[in-house]
Structures are given as C-alpha cells and as structure tokens.
Amino acid sequence: MSKKFRPATQLVRGGLTRSQHGETAEALFLTSGFVYDSAEQAEATFKNEIEHYQYSRFANPTLTMLEERLAALEGADLCRLMSTGMAAVHSTLLSTLKTGDRLVASRALFGSCHWIISTLLPRYGIVGEFVDGADLDQWKAALSRPATMVLLESPSNPMLELVDLPAVAKLAHAAGALVAVDNVFATPLLQRPIDLGADIVIYSTTKHMDGQGRTLGGAVLGPKQWVTETLMPFIRNTGPALSPFNAWVILKGLETLKLRVDQMCRNAAAVADFLSERAEIAKVLYPFRPDHPQHALAVKQMSGGGTLVTFDIQGGKEETFRFMNALRLVDISNNLGDSKSLATHPATTTHSRIGPEERARLGIGDGTVRLSVGLEDVADLIEDLAEALDAIGGAASARAAE
Ligand SMILES: *Cc1c(COP(=O)(O)O)cnc(C)c1O
C-alpha cells in the first residue's frame, strides 16, 4: 500500500498481503521454515537471486505485514521486529557500536537500557556517557566531541521529561552520531521522531501497540542502508526474532491503536486535572498541562499529551502505599499502555535498582506514582482515585486523633 494514506488507515490496512484464499484478516503463518520447489530454487534463494522466504529467524510473511505497517505509519524506510522491546534496544546498540566508540544517552532511560549502557557496553570497550535530557548545554558539551550514537527517551519514564529532539539531532549529526529515539511513551501517533530529525525509532510493542496485555515484542525502524547492512546481519545471526503468533496479535492490536490512544489521552488529561486540585497531591506531571516545566516544547513536538500521568503524594512511602492499596479499580502493576489503568510506585519497583542517589537526580521520590491511564470510564477512574486519596487523609486524621 502506498504511503499517502493517513495513520488511521495505515493502522488497519498497511502492509496487508492476502494469500490465494483471499482471507479478510491478516493470515497467521505459524511456521518456522519454508520449502523449495527444487534444489535450484533453494540455491537461487541463498544466492539472493530470487526473493523467497527461507527461515522465520530471517523473515516471515506475518512479520513482513507488521513491519510494512509500522514503517508506513512511522514514515521510515524499513522496520525489523524483535522478541521484546529490550531486544530491539540491544540489537540497535550492539549491531552499530564497537570497541572505542562513544554513545551519549539521556539519563532518564528505561531501567534495562540504563543497565546495557552502564554495565554491558563497557565490557566491550564502548563508552557510554549520560546527560540530563532536558539540559541542552549538557548535550552540547557531550556532543562537542565525535560520537557514534545518541540514545534518548522522550517523554521519559517515569518523570515525563522531554528532550528537544530537533536541537539534539542537529548536535548529534554534527558530532557524527546516529540518533535513536525510544518512542514508547509517545507512540507513533503523538510524536514523529524521524520528522524531528531522528534516524532510528525504537518501540516496545508490548505497550500501546498490543495494548491489551498479551504479548511481548519490539520494533526498530530506520534508514534502508543501516537496516540492511548493519541491523539485519546482526539479527539474522544472533536470533532475537519475534514469534509469528505475537506479530499477528500485534497486527490486530494496531487496528484499534488510534481509538485507544486518543481515548486514553483524553482520560489521562482529565485525571491529571482532577489530581492537580487535590490537597493530598504535591505535584502533577502531564506534558500537555501548562504547569509542566517543558509544556512549550511538548506542544511543539507532540500532538497529544500521552497516556501517562506522574504525580507526587504529600508525605512519603507510607502515605503512597496507603493510597495504592486503597485503589479498587486501578491495578498495581509495572506495565503501561494497557487498556486497564495501572499504577506503579517506581522507587520500590521499576527504579529500585538504580539507588537513592540516581533516583533523587531524576526526581523520583518515595511519594512518586506513575499512572498509566486506560480505557475505563473516566468518571469511574476519578471516583476510584478520589476514594483512595480520601483513604490517606482518613488514616492520617485517625492517627492525629489518637
Ligand atoms: C517497556 C519498555 C521497554 C522494554 O520493552 P520490553 O518489551 O518490556 O522488553 C523499553 N523502553 C521503554 C520506554 C519501555 O517502556
């Protein structure tokens, strides 16, 4: 399908190819291998003289449909799928970097990305340098010397900090670096990193793209030459392939991505406004609220505020746990982007391993809650949050009366 269609159309029809049976839905090719009509055909396939599927570690028709759908949506040359979002990040970095290379990354990264840069890459003599993503002067200083790659997340997890993508891309390109953006929090619908200057875009499809809590998956999108000459040989030979079954689930998930993300953004904005009015809340972060410290940048480079709201409860861990334990509708979980609303306490779960110093640096406190807002009726969500906030005050005043 040509790339002129709009995102909602691409999400339903992009990449669709039908078999000789003319099925309506995308076919699930749950097969590890493929057969040849003749030994000559097998030989020609391995010589790259003809196009023929060989083995699902390299390519599979169900995966091809999803790769073409995501590439059309993103406006990227090519997409390759991986078994998880972390396999996508790891393959992007390890296929490109070698001993002696420099990588510059924003500090506010997903925990496992942080581990790859600070623990794994140094074992291979690859130097990772962290900067505060919102501080352009730090990017300028770090990119005043040659670098091979830049990795960043915007908005970041969990503090929803933004990076000025066009400004950092310009600095990175002047330093000779490829810019890779982990665009999970924004989704391809709310932020288009390639239009903003990035070279490579990475997703965990586990989040909004599946969006219904079923599968793990990852995707890397980038320029044709880098994907075919750098990424493909790495993944063909190291094997982070996505299962065709998971690719099929994600294809069907994409059909409703726009409906879900639009509604989740509306719910998130309403929840953020509700929370900002409550005395128990010290601070609310939502990129499209005027009180977000980078609101101007958010409205410049994003078309929606996203599906996550991060807030600080007055007090500390005790009050925050009391609030979370009093939630009746919202679940406690470390996942995000799901139809079900999910609350996370980053300090004791997703960000417990980075230690108190790094948490303080990122602004993650004992009262910080990350709320992934889902598709429930927003009035029910607000009632649930209100009752859980009342439960903090109730216990506190009961204590005061003792
Ligand atoms: C979840 C997530 C990942 C990792 O994805 P998995 O599918 O869990 O491996 C990477 N980056 C961000 C921003 C994420 O939210």
Tab-separated table of C-alpha atoms and ligand atoms in Angstrom:
chain	number	residue	atom	x	y	z
A	1	MET	CA	0.000	0.000	0.000
A	2	SER	CA	1.338	3.461	-0.858
A	3	LYS	CA	2.415	5.745	1.949
A	4	LYS	CA	-0.053	8.521	1.129
A	5	PHE	CA	-2.741	7.194	3.465
A	6	ARG	CA	-3.284	8.755	6.876
A	7	PRO	CA	-2.287	6.974	10.118
A	8	ALA	CA	-5.755	5.580	10.947
A	9	THR	CA	-5.885	3.948	7.507
A	10	GLN	CA	-2.329	2.602	7.695
A	11	LEU	CA	-3.103	1.056	11.100
A	12	VAL	CA	-5.918	-1.016	9.584
A	13	ARG	CA	-4.560	-1.797	6.123
A	14	GLY	CA	-0.816	-1.011	5.924
A	15	GLY	CA	1.315	-3.954	4.781
A	16	LEU	CA	-1.676	-6.255	4.170
A	17	THR	CA	-0.996	-9.016	1.665
A	18	ARG	CA	-3.507	-11.799	1.038
A	19	SER	CA	-2.874	-15.417	0.208
A	20	GLN	CA	-4.545	-17.260	-2.687
A	21	HIS	CA	-7.572	-17.799	-0.392
A	22	GLY	CA	-8.467	-14.104	-0.172
A	23	GLU	CA	-8.892	-14.066	3.629
A	24	THR	CA	-10.226	-10.837	5.212
A	25	ALA	CA	-7.963	-10.816	8.253
A	26	GLU	CA	-4.171	-10.940	8.127
A	27	ALA	CA	-3.058	-14.570	7.844
A	28	LEU	CA	-1.034	-16.153	10.633
A	29	PHE	CA	1.928	-18.016	9.113
A	30	LEU	CA	2.859	-20.023	12.184
A	31	THR	CA	5.787	-21.763	10.539
A	32	SER	CA	9.464	-21.898	11.388
A	33	GLY	CA	10.643	-22.726	7.865
A	34	PHE	CA	9.713	-22.747	4.174
A	35	VAL	CA	10.095	-25.323	1.383
A	36	TYR	CA	11.516	-25.003	-2.127
A	37	ASP	CA	10.175	-26.402	-5.415
A	38	SER	CA	13.652	-27.598	-6.353
A	39	ALA	CA	17.266	-27.669	-5.252
A	40	GLU	CA	17.892	-24.980	-7.854
A	41	GLN	CA	15.282	-22.723	-6.229
A	42	ALA	CA	16.916	-23.226	-2.829
A	43	GLU	CA	20.320	-22.379	-4.313
A	44	ALA	CA	18.977	-19.247	-6.023
A	45	THR	CA	17.316	-18.162	-2.761
A	46	PHE	CA	20.560	-18.452	-0.812
A	47	LYS	CA	22.426	-16.578	-3.571
A	48	ASN	CA	19.839	-13.745	-3.217
A	49	GLU	CA	18.956	-14.158	-6.901
A	50	ILE	CA	15.262	-14.573	-6.107
A	51	GLU	CA	13.061	-13.496	-3.220
A	52	HIS	CA	11.793	-16.477	-1.271
A	53	TYR	CA	11.193	-16.898	2.450
A	54	GLN	CA	13.913	-19.092	3.996
A	55	TYR	CA	13.538	-19.328	7.738
A	56	SER	CA	11.497	-17.374	10.287
A	57	ARG	CA	14.627	-16.220	12.126
A	58	PHE	CA	15.247	-14.059	8.997
A	59	ALA	CA	11.751	-13.217	7.786
A	60	ASN	CA	8.165	-14.487	7.883
A	61	PRO	CA	5.084	-13.282	5.918
A	62	THR	CA	3.094	-12.351	9.056
A	63	LEU	CA	6.057	-10.369	10.375
A	64	THR	CA	6.502	-8.704	6.978
A	65	MET	CA	2.925	-7.391	7.130
A	66	LEU	CA	3.550	-5.885	10.579
A	67	GLU	CA	6.951	-4.466	9.546
A	68	GLU	CA	5.450	-2.768	6.488
A	69	ARG	CA	2.502	-1.454	8.521
A	70	LEU	CA	4.813	0.098	11.137
A	71	ALA	CA	7.216	1.529	8.529
A	72	ALA	CA	4.330	3.182	6.637
A	73	LEU	CA	2.916	4.585	9.885
A	74	GLU	CA	6.283	5.939	11.038
A	75	GLY	CA	7.430	7.257	7.657
A	76	ALA	CA	10.583	5.092	7.935
A	77	ASP	CA	12.323	3.205	5.120
A	78	LEU	CA	12.300	-0.160	6.881
A	79	CYS	CA	11.223	-1.851	10.102
A	80	ARG	CA	12.533	-5.010	11.773
A	81	LEU	CA	10.714	-6.770	14.612
A	82	MET	CA	12.258	-8.340	17.699
A	83	SER	CA	11.072	-10.590	20.503
A	84	THR	CA	10.917	-7.746	23.077
A	85	GLY	CA	11.469	-4.013	23.332
A	86	MET	CA	14.780	-4.702	25.075
A	87	ALA	CA	15.907	-6.977	22.221
A	88	ALA	CA	15.150	-4.019	19.920
A	89	VAL	CA	17.273	-1.620	22.006
A	90	HIS	CA	20.086	-4.151	22.450
A	91	SER	CA	20.209	-5.047	18.731
A	92	THR	CA	20.230	-1.375	17.748
A	93	LEU	CA	23.204	-0.626	20.003
A	94	LEU	CA	25.266	-3.817	19.612
A	95	SER	CA	24.873	-4.003	15.826
A	96	THR	CA	26.236	-0.469	15.459
A	97	LEU	CA	28.795	0.148	18.201
A	98	LYS	CA	32.314	-1.291	18.501
A	99	THR	CA	35.244	-1.001	20.886
A	100	GLY	CA	36.336	2.601	21.308
A	101	ASP	CA	33.032	4.116	20.172
A	102	ARG	CA	31.188	6.740	22.233
A	103	LEU	CA	27.480	6.673	22.975
A	104	VAL	CA	25.711	9.662	24.511
A	105	ALA	CA	22.376	8.996	26.220
A	106	SER	CA	19.791	10.840	28.253
A	107	ARG	CA	19.982	9.808	31.905
A	108	ALA	CA	16.224	9.246	32.268
A	109	LEU	CA	16.104	5.905	30.434
A	110	PHE	CA	14.109	2.720	30.942
A	111	GLY	CA	15.948	0.687	33.632
A	112	SER	CA	17.269	-2.075	31.349
A	113	CYS	CA	18.536	0.472	28.782
A	114	HIS	CA	20.465	2.077	31.626
A	115	TRP	CA	21.974	-1.336	32.509
A	116	ILE	CA	23.069	-2.006	28.912
A	117	ILE	CA	24.871	1.345	28.739
A	118	SER	CA	26.384	1.423	32.208
A	119	THR	CA	27.182	-2.299	32.679
A	120	LEU	CA	27.171	-4.260	29.402
A	121	LEU	CA	28.711	-1.877	26.856
A	122	PRO	CA	31.821	-1.078	28.964
A	123	ARG	CA	32.691	-4.810	28.879
A	124	TYR	CA	33.228	-4.369	25.140
A	125	GLY	CA	35.139	-1.113	25.498
A	126	ILE	CA	32.202	1.062	24.420
A	127	VAL	CA	31.994	4.296	26.365
A	128	GLY	CA	28.533	5.449	27.475
A	129	GLU	CA	28.032	8.992	28.724
A	130	PHE	CA	24.819	10.198	30.381
A	131	VAL	CA	23.429	13.723	30.225
A	132	ASP	CA	20.325	15.329	31.749
A	133	GLY	CA	18.000	15.096	28.759
A	134	ALA	CA	16.250	18.426	29.353
A	135	ASP	CA	19.541	20.368	29.581
A	136	LEU	CA	20.715	21.385	26.089
A	137	ASP	CA	24.041	22.682	27.457
A	138	GLN	CA	24.913	19.166	28.650
A	139	TRP	CA	24.076	17.742	25.223
A	140	LYS	CA	26.246	20.471	23.629
A	141	ALA	CA	29.198	19.628	25.863
A	142	ALA	CA	28.881	15.865	25.356
A	143	LEU	CA	28.475	16.212	21.588
A	144	SER	CA	31.356	18.655	21.140
A	145	ARG	CA	33.482	15.526	20.591
A	146	PRO	CA	32.835	12.802	17.998
A	147	ALA	CA	30.218	10.184	18.930
A	148	THR	CA	28.784	7.157	17.154
A	149	MET	CA	25.316	7.106	18.598
A	150	VAL	CA	22.789	9.009	20.689
A	151	LEU	CA	20.019	7.163	22.563
A	152	LEU	CA	17.196	9.043	24.212
A	153	GLU	CA	13.676	8.668	25.517
A	154	SER	CA	11.087	11.479	25.308
A	155	PRO	CA	8.836	11.698	27.251
A	156	SER	CA	10.880	9.743	29.769
A	157	ASN	CA	9.882	7.067	32.234
A	158	PRO	CA	8.594	7.865	34.830
A	159	MET	CA	9.064	11.648	35.202
A	160	LEU	CA	7.783	12.569	31.706
A	161	GLU	CA	10.817	14.706	30.980
A	162	LEU	CA	11.215	15.825	27.362
A	163	VAL	CA	14.242	16.139	25.101
A	164	ASP	CA	14.274	18.839	22.412
A	165	LEU	CA	14.515	16.395	19.502
A	166	PRO	CA	15.399	18.774	16.607
A	167	ALA	CA	18.071	20.541	18.688
A	168	VAL	CA	19.707	17.320	19.914
A	169	ALA	CA	19.519	15.711	16.455
A	170	LYS	CA	21.382	18.680	14.984
A	171	LEU	CA	24.141	18.488	17.615
A	172	ALA	CA	24.355	14.700	17.234
A	173	HIS	CA	24.666	14.809	13.466
A	174	ALA	CA	27.417	17.447	13.710
A	175	ALA	CA	29.270	15.003	16.026
A	176	GLY	CA	28.802	12.197	13.504
A	177	ALA	CA	26.262	10.278	15.590
A	178	LEU	CA	23.140	8.374	14.609
A	179	VAL	CA	20.150	9.393	16.729
A	180	ALA	CA	17.985	6.587	18.139
A	181	VAL	CA	14.752	7.531	19.929
A	182	ASP	CA	12.864	5.163	22.240
A	183	ASN	CA	9.375	6.465	21.389
A	184	VAL	CA	7.324	4.117	23.580
A	185	PHE	CA	5.701	6.773	25.777
A	186	ALA	CA	4.632	8.952	22.821
A	187	THR	CA	3.555	6.137	20.445
A	188	PRO	CA	3.912	6.754	16.680
A	189	LEU	CA	0.647	8.716	16.785
A	190	LEU	CA	1.704	11.508	19.176
A	191	GLN	CA	5.330	12.099	18.125
A	192	ARG	CA	7.155	11.518	14.831
A	193	PRO	CA	10.876	11.368	15.677
A	194	ILE	CA	12.049	10.966	12.055
A	195	ASP	CA	10.290	14.203	11.039
A	196	LEU	CA	12.003	15.837	14.049
A	197	GLY	CA	15.487	14.737	12.927
A	198	ALA	CA	15.990	11.241	14.408
A	199	ASP	CA	17.479	8.402	12.346
A	200	ILE	CA	16.217	5.356	14.235
A	201	VAL	CA	12.993	4.827	16.206
A	202	ILE	CA	12.564	2.004	18.726
A	203	TYR	CA	9.371	0.576	20.243
A	204	SER	CA	8.365	-1.955	22.808
A	205	THR	CA	5.204	-3.222	21.054
A	206	THR	CA	4.372	-4.785	24.432
A	207	LYS	CA	2.964	-1.409	25.458
A	208	HIS	CA	0.305	0.527	23.474
A	209	MET	CA	0.634	-1.437	20.216
A	210	ASP	CA	-0.527	-4.700	21.742
A	211	GLY	CA	-2.159	-2.588	24.436
A	212	GLN	CA	-4.188	-5.441	25.839
A	213	GLY	CA	-1.553	-7.146	27.956
A	214	ARG	CA	-0.985	-10.280	25.836
A	215	THR	CA	2.376	-10.293	24.075
A	216	LEU	CA	5.949	-9.061	24.337
A	217	GLY	CA	7.525	-7.556	21.227
A	218	GLY	CA	9.855	-4.883	19.884
A	219	ALA	CA	10.420	-2.926	16.682
A	220	VAL	CA	13.301	-0.943	15.182
A	221	LEU	CA	12.701	1.484	12.309
A	222	GLY	CA	15.407	3.226	10.336
A	223	PRO	CA	17.082	4.141	7.055
A	224	LYS	CA	17.392	1.435	4.380
A	225	GLN	CA	21.173	1.238	4.343
A	226	TRP	CA	21.561	0.977	8.127
A	227	VAL	CA	18.782	-1.617	8.450
A	228	THR	CA	20.023	-3.835	5.613
A	229	GLU	CA	23.781	-3.546	6.150
A	230	THR	CA	24.110	-3.093	9.925
A	231	LEU	CA	20.993	-4.292	11.744
A	232	MET	CA	19.924	-7.225	9.541
A	233	PRO	CA	23.184	-9.230	9.634
A	234	PHE	CA	23.196	-8.824	13.430
A	235	ILE	CA	19.649	-10.073	13.970
A	236	ARG	CA	19.819	-12.842	11.344
A	237	ASN	CA	22.817	-14.315	13.114
A	238	THR	CA	22.015	-13.611	16.768
A	239	GLY	CA	18.316	-14.542	16.640
A	240	PRO	CA	16.079	-12.092	18.566
A	241	ALA	CA	13.181	-12.984	16.217
A	242	LEU	CA	9.559	-12.260	17.123
A	243	SER	CA	7.114	-15.168	17.085
A	244	PRO	CA	4.658	-15.018	14.125
A	245	PHE	CA	1.852	-15.572	16.618
A	246	ASN	CA	2.852	-12.463	18.573
A	247	ALA	CA	3.216	-10.490	15.321
A	248	TRP	CA	-0.345	-11.460	14.408
A	249	VAL	CA	-1.684	-10.340	17.808
A	250	ILE	CA	0.152	-7.020	17.440
A	251	LEU	CA	-1.217	-6.530	13.894
A	252	LYS	CA	-4.738	-6.863	15.276
A	253	GLY	CA	-3.808	-4.566	18.188
A	254	LEU	CA	-2.728	-1.842	15.753
A	255	GLU	CA	-6.178	-1.758	14.159
A	256	THR	CA	-7.516	-0.089	17.309
A	257	LEU	CA	-4.356	1.823	18.315
A	258	LYS	CA	-5.646	5.247	17.318
A	259	LEU	CA	-9.019	4.777	19.012
A	260	ARG	CA	-7.343	3.552	22.178
A	261	VAL	CA	-4.557	6.154	22.338
A	262	ASP	CA	-6.931	9.060	21.607
A	263	GLN	CA	-9.336	7.960	24.361
A	264	MET	CA	-6.519	7.171	26.818
A	265	CYS	CA	-5.080	10.675	26.224
A	266	ARG	CA	-8.475	12.252	26.948
A	267	ASN	CA	-8.800	10.169	30.121
A	268	ALA	CA	-5.207	10.992	31.180
A	269	ALA	CA	-5.732	14.741	30.714
A	270	ALA	CA	-8.939	14.620	32.808
A	271	VAL	CA	-7.238	12.549	35.520
A	272	ALA	CA	-4.270	14.979	35.621
A	273	ASP	CA	-6.646	17.945	36.012
A	274	PHE	CA	-8.549	16.153	38.780
A	275	LEU	CA	-5.344	15.242	40.678
A	276	SER	CA	-3.975	18.799	40.443
A	277	GLU	CA	-6.952	20.045	42.509
A	278	ARG	CA	-6.420	17.634	45.403
A	279	ALA	CA	-4.642	18.717	48.581
A	280	GLU	CA	-3.000	15.269	49.011
A	281	ILE	CA	-1.059	15.783	45.759
A	282	ALA	CA	2.194	17.745	45.902
A	283	LYS	CA	2.829	17.827	42.141
A	284	VAL	CA	1.296	16.522	38.897
A	285	LEU	CA	3.291	15.975	35.710
A	286	TYR	CA	1.459	15.772	32.382
A	287	PRO	CA	3.164	17.162	29.252
A	288	PHE	CA	0.089	18.980	27.910
A	289	ARG	CA	-0.752	20.754	31.189
A	290	PRO	CA	0.526	24.365	31.203
A	291	ASP	CA	2.276	23.706	34.557
A	292	HIS	CA	4.552	21.005	33.043
A	293	PRO	CA	8.077	22.500	33.123
A	294	GLN	CA	8.502	21.806	29.373
A	295	HIS	CA	4.937	22.485	28.234
A	296	ALA	CA	6.035	24.731	25.338
A	297	LEU	CA	8.334	22.008	23.964
A	298	ALA	CA	5.635	19.366	24.463
A	299	VAL	CA	3.061	21.189	22.331
A	300	LYS	CA	5.746	21.931	19.712
A	301	GLN	CA	6.916	18.367	19.144
A	302	MET	CA	3.963	16.225	20.266
A	303	SER	CA	0.360	16.175	19.047
A	304	GLY	CA	-1.063	14.879	22.352
A	305	GLY	CA	-0.030	14.750	25.993
A	306	GLY	CA	0.225	10.956	26.199
A	307	THR	CA	-1.420	8.256	28.254
A	308	LEU	CA	0.691	8.535	31.426
A	309	VAL	CA	0.372	10.865	34.394
A	310	THR	CA	3.039	11.017	37.098
A	311	PHE	CA	2.328	12.613	40.476
A	312	ASP	CA	3.743	13.019	43.971
A	313	ILE	CA	1.670	12.231	47.035
A	314	GLN	CA	2.271	14.507	50.057
A	315	GLY	CA	4.209	12.625	52.709
A	316	GLY	CA	6.236	9.573	51.768
A	317	LYS	CA	6.179	5.862	51.155
A	318	GLU	CA	3.641	5.133	53.913
A	319	GLU	CA	1.003	7.546	52.569
A	320	THR	CA	1.672	6.468	48.999
A	321	PHE	CA	1.330	2.755	49.754
A	322	ARG	CA	-1.887	3.507	51.660
A	323	PHE	CA	-3.200	5.300	48.566
A	324	MET	CA	-2.191	2.474	46.210
A	325	ASN	CA	-3.619	-0.236	48.456
A	326	ALA	CA	-6.927	1.656	48.632
A	327	LEU	CA	-7.370	1.645	44.812
A	328	ARG	CA	-10.257	-0.663	43.897
A	329	LEU	CA	-10.362	-0.233	40.102
A	330	VAL	CA	-6.823	0.767	39.116
A	331	ASP	CA	-4.428	-2.191	39.379
A	332	ILE	CA	-0.927	-2.125	40.856
A	333	SER	CA	1.410	-3.218	38.033
A	334	ASN	CA	4.709	-2.203	36.456
A	335	ASN	CA	3.358	-2.441	32.890
A	336	LEU	CA	1.968	0.524	30.931
A	337	GLY	CA	-0.003	1.424	27.816
A	338	ASP	CA	-2.702	-1.143	28.627
A	339	SER	CA	-6.495	-0.774	28.319
A	340	LYS	CA	-6.559	-1.328	32.079
A	341	SER	CA	-5.348	1.573	34.222
A	342	LEU	CA	-2.171	0.599	36.096
A	343	ALA	CA	-0.396	2.317	38.986
A	344	THR	CA	3.337	1.910	39.687
A	345	HIS	CA	5.495	3.027	42.627
A	346	PRO	CA	8.792	3.480	40.732
A	347	ALA	CA	11.020	3.962	43.815
A	348	THR	CA	10.323	0.429	45.093
A	349	THR	CA	9.803	-1.379	41.756
A	350	THR	CA	10.940	-0.260	38.284
A	351	HIS	CA	13.561	2.162	39.632
A	352	SER	CA	14.543	0.411	42.881
A	353	ARG	CA	17.836	-0.896	41.492
A	354	ILE	CA	19.274	2.451	40.369
A	355	GLY	CA	19.665	3.501	44.027
A	356	PRO	CA	18.515	6.549	46.014
A	357	GLU	CA	21.122	8.959	44.629
A	358	GLU	CA	20.239	8.379	40.980
A	359	ARG	CA	16.527	8.446	41.867
A	360	ALA	CA	16.951	11.827	43.563
A	361	ARG	CA	18.772	13.076	40.482
A	362	LEU	CA	15.838	12.004	38.297
A	363	GLY	CA	13.297	13.484	40.719
A	364	ILE	CA	11.767	10.126	41.671
A	365	GLY	CA	10.644	10.377	45.296
A	366	ASP	CA	9.044	7.996	47.797
A	367	GLY	CA	5.712	9.677	47.028
A	368	THR	CA	6.005	9.390	43.235
A	369	VAL	CA	3.297	7.370	41.438
A	370	ARG	CA	3.255	6.629	37.711
A	371	LEU	CA	-0.284	6.118	36.453
A	372	SER	CA	-0.850	4.510	33.063
A	373	VAL	CA	-4.362	5.640	32.226
A	374	GLY	CA	-6.544	3.082	30.463
A	375	LEU	CA	-9.901	2.867	28.757
A	376	GLU	CA	-12.271	2.621	31.718
A	377	ASP	CA	-14.983	5.300	32.027
A	378	VAL	CA	-13.049	8.328	33.250
A	379	ALA	CA	-15.734	9.082	35.867
A	380	ASP	CA	-15.107	5.655	37.429
A	381	LEU	CA	-11.343	6.251	37.378
A	382	ILE	CA	-11.696	9.635	39.066
A	383	GLU	CA	-14.025	8.182	41.725
A	384	ASP	CA	-11.512	5.395	42.425
A	385	LEU	CA	-8.620	7.865	42.721
A	386	ALA	CA	-10.698	10.208	44.918
A	387	GLU	CA	-11.642	7.404	47.308
A	388	ALA	CA	-8.044	6.197	47.532
A	389	LEU	CA	-6.851	9.762	48.257
A	390	ASP	CA	-9.556	10.075	50.940
A	391	ALA	CA	-8.186	6.875	52.486
A	392	ILE	CA	-4.789	8.571	53.071
A	393	GLY	CA	-6.395	11.533	54.824
A	394	GLY	CA	-8.770	9.292	56.778
A	395	ALA	CA	-5.938	7.271	58.259
A	396	ALA	CA	-3.859	10.384	58.936
A	397	SER	CA	-6.659	12.147	60.801
A	398	ALA	CA	-7.433	8.937	62.718
A	399	ARG	CA	-3.774	8.905	63.817
A	400	ALA	CA	-3.880	12.575	64.789
A	401	ALA	CA	-6.955	11.926	66.933
A	402	GLU	CA	-5.255	9.134	68.907
B	1	LIG	C1	8.788	-1.404	28.277
B	1	LIG	C2	9.820	-0.512	27.734
B	1	LIG	C3	10.978	-1.016	27.150
B	1	LIG	C4	11.285	-2.505	27.102
B	1	LIG	O1	10.321	-3.237	26.399
B	1	LIG	P1	10.024	-4.806	26.694
B	1	LIG	O2	9.036	-5.144	25.624
B	1	LIG	O3	9.484	-4.899	28.068
B	1	LIG	O4	11.317	-5.524	26.549
B	1	LIG	C5	11.900	-0.111	26.657
B	1	LIG	N1	11.695	1.220	26.724
B	1	LIG	C6	10.572	1.743	27.275
B	1	LIG	C7	10.400	3.225	27.322
B	1	LIG	C8	9.604	0.905	27.802
B	1	LIG	O5	8.512	1.432	28.360
